[in-house]
Short mmCIF file of C-alpha atoms in Angstrom, two decimals:
data_model
loop_
_atom_site.label_atom_id
_atom_site.label_comp_id
_atom_site.label_asym_id
_atom_site.label_seq_id
_atom_site.Cartn_x
_atom_site.Cartn_y
_atom_site.Cartn_z
CA PRO A 1 -3.54 -10.10 -7.08
CA SER A 2 -6.29 -12.73 -6.81
CA GLY A 3 -9.06 -10.53 -8.24
CA ALA A 4 -10.31 -10.68 -11.82
CA MET A 5 -9.48 -7.51 -13.74
CA PRO A 6 -12.22 -6.28 -16.12
CA TYR A 7 -11.25 -4.80 -19.48
CA ILE A 8 -13.35 -3.03 -22.11
CA VAL A 9 -12.22 -2.18 -25.65
CA GLN A 10 -14.35 0.34 -27.51
CA PHE A 11 -14.14 1.10 -31.23
CA GLU A 12 -15.89 3.44 -33.64
CA ASN A 13 -16.26 3.92 -37.36
CA LEU A 14 -15.70 7.65 -37.43
CA PRO A 15 -18.54 9.94 -38.59
CA THR A 16 -16.18 11.16 -41.32
CA ALA A 17 -15.74 7.66 -42.77
CA GLU A 18 -16.86 7.31 -46.38
CA ALA A 19 -18.24 3.77 -46.04
CA PRO A 20 -19.33 1.23 -43.44
CA ALA A 21 -16.81 -1.29 -42.16
CA ALA A 22 -17.33 -4.83 -43.43
CA GLU A 23 -14.63 -6.47 -41.28
CA VAL A 24 -13.26 -5.41 -37.90
CA LEU A 25 -10.49 -7.18 -35.99
CA VAL A 26 -9.90 -6.31 -32.33
CA GLU A 27 -6.76 -7.70 -30.69
CA ASP A 28 -5.71 -7.11 -27.10
CA PHE A 29 -2.17 -7.97 -26.04
CA VAL A 30 -1.98 -9.79 -22.70
CA ASP A 31 0.65 -8.67 -20.18
CA PRO A 32 3.02 -11.44 -18.93
CA GLY A 33 1.75 -10.76 -15.42
CA LEU A 34 -1.74 -12.03 -16.29
CA ASP A 35 -2.79 -15.68 -16.08
CA LEU A 36 -4.04 -16.79 -19.51
CA THR A 37 -6.05 -19.66 -18.02
CA THR A 38 -8.34 -17.13 -16.29
CA PHE A 39 -9.41 -15.41 -19.53
CA ARG A 40 -13.20 -15.08 -19.73
CA LEU A 41 -15.24 -13.29 -22.37
CA GLY A 42 -17.88 -10.72 -21.53
CA HIS A 43 -20.63 -9.08 -23.54
CA ILE A 44 -20.16 -7.82 -27.10
CA GLN A 45 -21.89 -4.70 -28.42
CA ILE A 46 -22.56 -3.59 -32.01
CA GLY A 47 -24.50 -0.34 -32.14
CA ASP A 48 -27.66 -1.01 -30.13
CA THR A 49 -27.31 -4.81 -30.43
CA THR A 50 -25.90 -6.70 -27.44
CA ILE A 51 -24.51 -10.20 -27.87
CA ASP A 52 -24.68 -12.04 -24.55
CA VAL A 53 -21.74 -14.45 -24.38
CA PRO A 54 -22.53 -17.33 -21.99
CA ALA A 55 -20.78 -16.96 -18.65
CA GLY A 56 -17.47 -18.71 -18.13
CA ARG A 57 -16.56 -18.92 -21.83
CA SER A 58 -13.04 -18.34 -23.14
CA SER A 59 -14.11 -18.66 -26.79
CA PHE A 60 -17.23 -17.80 -28.78
CA GLU A 61 -18.59 -18.07 -32.30
CA GLY A 62 -21.95 -16.75 -33.39
CA ARG A 63 -23.96 -14.99 -36.07
CA VAL A 64 -25.95 -11.78 -35.63
CA ASP A 65 -28.79 -11.00 -38.01
CA LEU A 66 -28.50 -7.37 -39.11
CA ARG A 67 -30.26 -7.84 -42.45
CA THR A 68 -33.03 -5.38 -41.60
CA ALA A 69 -30.70 -2.59 -40.44
CA ARG A 70 -27.55 -3.23 -42.50
CA GLY A 71 -28.43 -5.84 -45.11
CA VAL A 72 -25.91 -8.36 -43.77
CA TYR A 73 -25.27 -11.03 -41.21
CA VAL A 74 -22.31 -10.52 -38.88
CA ASP A 75 -20.20 -13.54 -37.98
CA ILE A 76 -18.29 -13.14 -34.72
CA ALA A 77 -15.34 -15.23 -33.59
CA ALA A 78 -13.69 -14.44 -30.25
CA GLY A 79 -11.16 -16.09 -27.98
CA ILE A 80 -7.53 -16.04 -26.93
CA ASP A 81 -4.41 -17.02 -28.86
CA VAL A 82 -2.28 -18.55 -26.11
CA GLY A 83 0.91 -18.73 -28.17
CA ALA A 84 0.74 -15.08 -29.20
CA ARG A 85 -0.66 -13.97 -25.80
CA LYS A 86 -3.47 -11.95 -27.33
CA ALA A 87 -7.23 -11.90 -27.08
CA PHE A 88 -9.15 -11.40 -30.32
CA TRP A 89 -12.60 -10.58 -31.68
CA LYS A 90 -13.23 -10.83 -35.42
CA PHE A 91 -16.38 -9.33 -36.96
CA THR A 92 -17.17 -10.32 -40.55
CA SER A 93 -20.07 -9.06 -42.67
CA ILE A 94 -21.78 -11.80 -44.68
CA ASP A 95 -23.91 -11.19 -47.77
CA PRO A 96 -27.15 -13.21 -47.24
CA GLU A 97 -27.32 -13.96 -50.98
CA THR A 98 -23.80 -15.35 -51.43
CA GLY A 99 -22.67 -16.34 -47.94
CA LEU A 100 -19.48 -14.35 -48.59
CA LEU A 101 -18.13 -10.90 -47.85
CA PRO A 102 -20.20 -8.22 -49.60
CA GLU A 103 -18.73 -7.29 -52.97
CA SER A 104 -19.71 -3.65 -52.61
CA ALA A 105 -17.46 -1.44 -50.48
CA LEU A 106 -20.60 0.44 -49.46
CA VAL A 107 -22.07 -2.53 -47.58
CA GLY A 108 -20.98 -3.46 -44.05
CA PHE A 109 -22.16 -4.03 -40.50
CA LEU A 110 -20.63 -0.90 -38.90
CA PRO A 111 -21.75 2.37 -40.55
CA PRO A 112 -20.11 5.77 -40.06
CA ASN A 113 -21.08 6.79 -36.55
CA GLY A 114 -23.90 9.20 -35.80
CA PRO A 115 -25.94 10.50 -32.85
CA SER A 116 -27.52 7.07 -32.24
CA GLY A 117 -24.14 5.36 -31.83
CA ALA A 118 -24.81 2.88 -34.63
CA GLY A 119 -21.16 3.02 -35.66
CA GLU A 120 -19.81 2.06 -32.25
CA GLY A 121 -18.75 -1.32 -30.91
CA MET A 122 -17.46 -2.72 -27.64
CA VAL A 123 -16.00 -5.96 -26.28
CA GLN A 124 -15.45 -7.03 -22.68
CA TYR A 125 -13.33 -9.63 -20.91
CA THR A 126 -11.67 -10.41 -17.59
CA LEU A 127 -8.24 -11.76 -16.67
CA SER A 128 -6.63 -12.38 -13.29
CA PRO A 129 -3.04 -11.52 -12.37
CA LEU A 130 -0.59 -14.26 -11.46
CA PRO A 131 -0.97 -14.84 -7.69
CA THR A 132 2.80 -14.56 -7.19
CA LEU A 133 3.02 -10.94 -8.35
CA PRO A 134 4.52 -8.68 -5.66
CA SER A 135 3.22 -5.30 -4.64
CA GLY A 136 4.31 -2.63 -7.07
CA ALA A 137 4.23 -4.87 -10.13
CA SER A 138 2.73 -3.09 -13.15
CA ILE A 139 0.29 -4.62 -15.63
CA THR A 140 -0.12 -2.79 -18.93
CA ASN A 141 -2.74 -3.17 -21.62
CA GLN A 142 -3.05 -1.95 -25.19
CA ALA A 143 -5.47 -3.02 -27.90
CA SER A 144 -5.33 -2.84 -31.69
CA ILE A 145 -8.36 -2.30 -33.96
CA VAL A 146 -8.25 -2.90 -37.71
CA PHE A 147 -11.07 -1.73 -39.99
CA ASP A 148 -11.10 -3.73 -43.23
CA VAL A 149 -7.69 -3.33 -44.89
CA ASN A 150 -6.66 -0.15 -43.08
CA ALA A 151 -3.69 0.23 -40.77
CA PRO A 152 -4.17 -0.85 -37.13
CA ILE A 153 -5.43 1.76 -34.68
CA LEU A 154 -3.80 1.44 -31.25
CA THR A 155 -5.57 2.37 -28.06
CA GLU A 156 -3.93 4.27 -25.25
CA VAL A 157 -1.83 2.19 -22.85
CA VAL A 158 -3.58 1.47 -19.56
CA THR A 159 -1.51 0.54 -16.50
CA ASN A 160 -2.63 -1.08 -13.25
CA THR A 161 -0.37 -1.55 -10.22
CA ILE A 162 -0.61 -4.61 -7.99
CA ASP A 163 -1.22 -4.14 -4.26
CA ALA A 164 -0.58 -7.60 -2.83
CA THR A 165 -0.46 -6.70 0.87
CA ALA A 166 -3.59 -6.12 2.91
CA PRO A 167 -3.84 -2.96 5.00
CA VAL A 168 -3.65 -3.19 8.80
CA SER A 169 -5.42 -1.32 11.59
CA LEU A 170 -4.79 -0.90 15.31
CA LEU A 171 -7.23 0.12 18.03
CA SER A 172 -5.76 1.21 21.36
CA ARG A 173 -7.49 2.36 24.56
CA GLY A 174 -6.45 5.27 26.74
CA LEU A 175 -6.99 5.78 30.45
CA GLU A 176 -10.52 6.12 31.84
CA GLU A 177 -11.40 9.58 33.05
CA THR A 178 -12.94 10.08 36.49
CA GLY A 179 -16.23 11.87 36.95
CA THR A 180 -19.91 11.20 36.75
CA THR A 181 -19.48 9.51 33.37
CA ASN A 182 -16.69 7.08 32.56
CA THR A 183 -15.07 7.95 29.26
CA VAL A 184 -12.60 5.81 27.36
CA GLN A 185 -10.38 7.44 24.77
CA LEU A 186 -9.86 5.23 21.71
CA THR A 187 -7.10 5.71 19.16
CA VAL A 188 -7.49 4.17 15.70
CA ILE A 189 -4.52 3.84 13.35
CA GLY A 190 -4.52 2.43 9.79
CA ASP A 191 -1.65 1.76 7.43
CA ASP A 192 -1.12 0.22 4.01
CA ALA A 193 2.56 -0.24 3.33
CA SER A 194 2.01 -1.40 -0.26
CA GLY A 195 0.78 1.96 -1.45
CA SER A 196 -2.98 1.98 -2.06
CA GLY A 197 -3.63 3.75 1.23
CA VAL A 198 -6.48 3.53 3.73
CA ALA A 199 -9.65 5.44 2.85
CA GLU A 200 -11.52 4.79 6.07
CA ILE A 201 -11.78 2.42 9.02
CA LEU A 202 -15.12 1.15 10.32
CA VAL A 203 -15.11 0.51 14.08
CA TYR A 204 -17.39 -2.18 15.53
CA VAL A 205 -18.45 -2.43 19.18
CA SER A 206 -19.86 -5.21 21.35
CA ASP A 207 -22.01 -4.31 24.35
CA ASP A 208 -21.51 -6.72 27.30
CA GLY A 209 -20.44 -9.60 25.07
CA GLY A 210 -23.26 -9.13 22.56
CA PRO A 211 -22.91 -9.21 18.78
CA PHE A 212 -20.55 -6.69 17.19
CA GLN A 213 -22.28 -3.80 15.45
CA ALA A 214 -20.95 -0.95 13.31
CA TRP A 215 -20.36 2.07 15.51
CA GLN A 216 -18.29 4.74 13.84
CA THR A 217 -16.34 5.38 10.67
CA VAL A 218 -12.91 6.94 10.97
CA GLY A 219 -11.34 8.43 7.87
#
């Protein structure tokens, strides 16, 4: 429960769209099991343009110059609404001549998508679960994307389950066999009661009190 959970929300102006999108609002609803104070923004992507948000930021405002490709600036505002428990990213096309939204419905920053991916966007962020969450607690996530004045598009619900208990392992030694070579039978057991399971156990050995070194993987 102490680890930061990465989230990515992707959106697309469909190839069948009749016009580019001038405004896009992405909202992501934060599960009660997540600690709002740990919210940190990641990179933002518009087509082939990456906006590098400075590390450690929980809010961001900036302008992207897409005049050459799309004839507009794009103003971006991102952050978290603590009262509503939702993260948000707002993309607004700005007409360079007026400083306002483009008057034409055929002008916008996100065109109908094509093979180059120009009509795609992506936002990233991380949040950490509350440290008191028990094993088995579920954290769900669903985002909403609004293109201009259209109805919200909801993403699929993603669920993560907390595993708050560390796995354990046990190494036991059997009897030594007699003969020209002494052989010791080792038994390795692993268990994870909280449900994630044990993929493999790496056994280390020390020769005559020397430093421990990786010897064998059991799995």
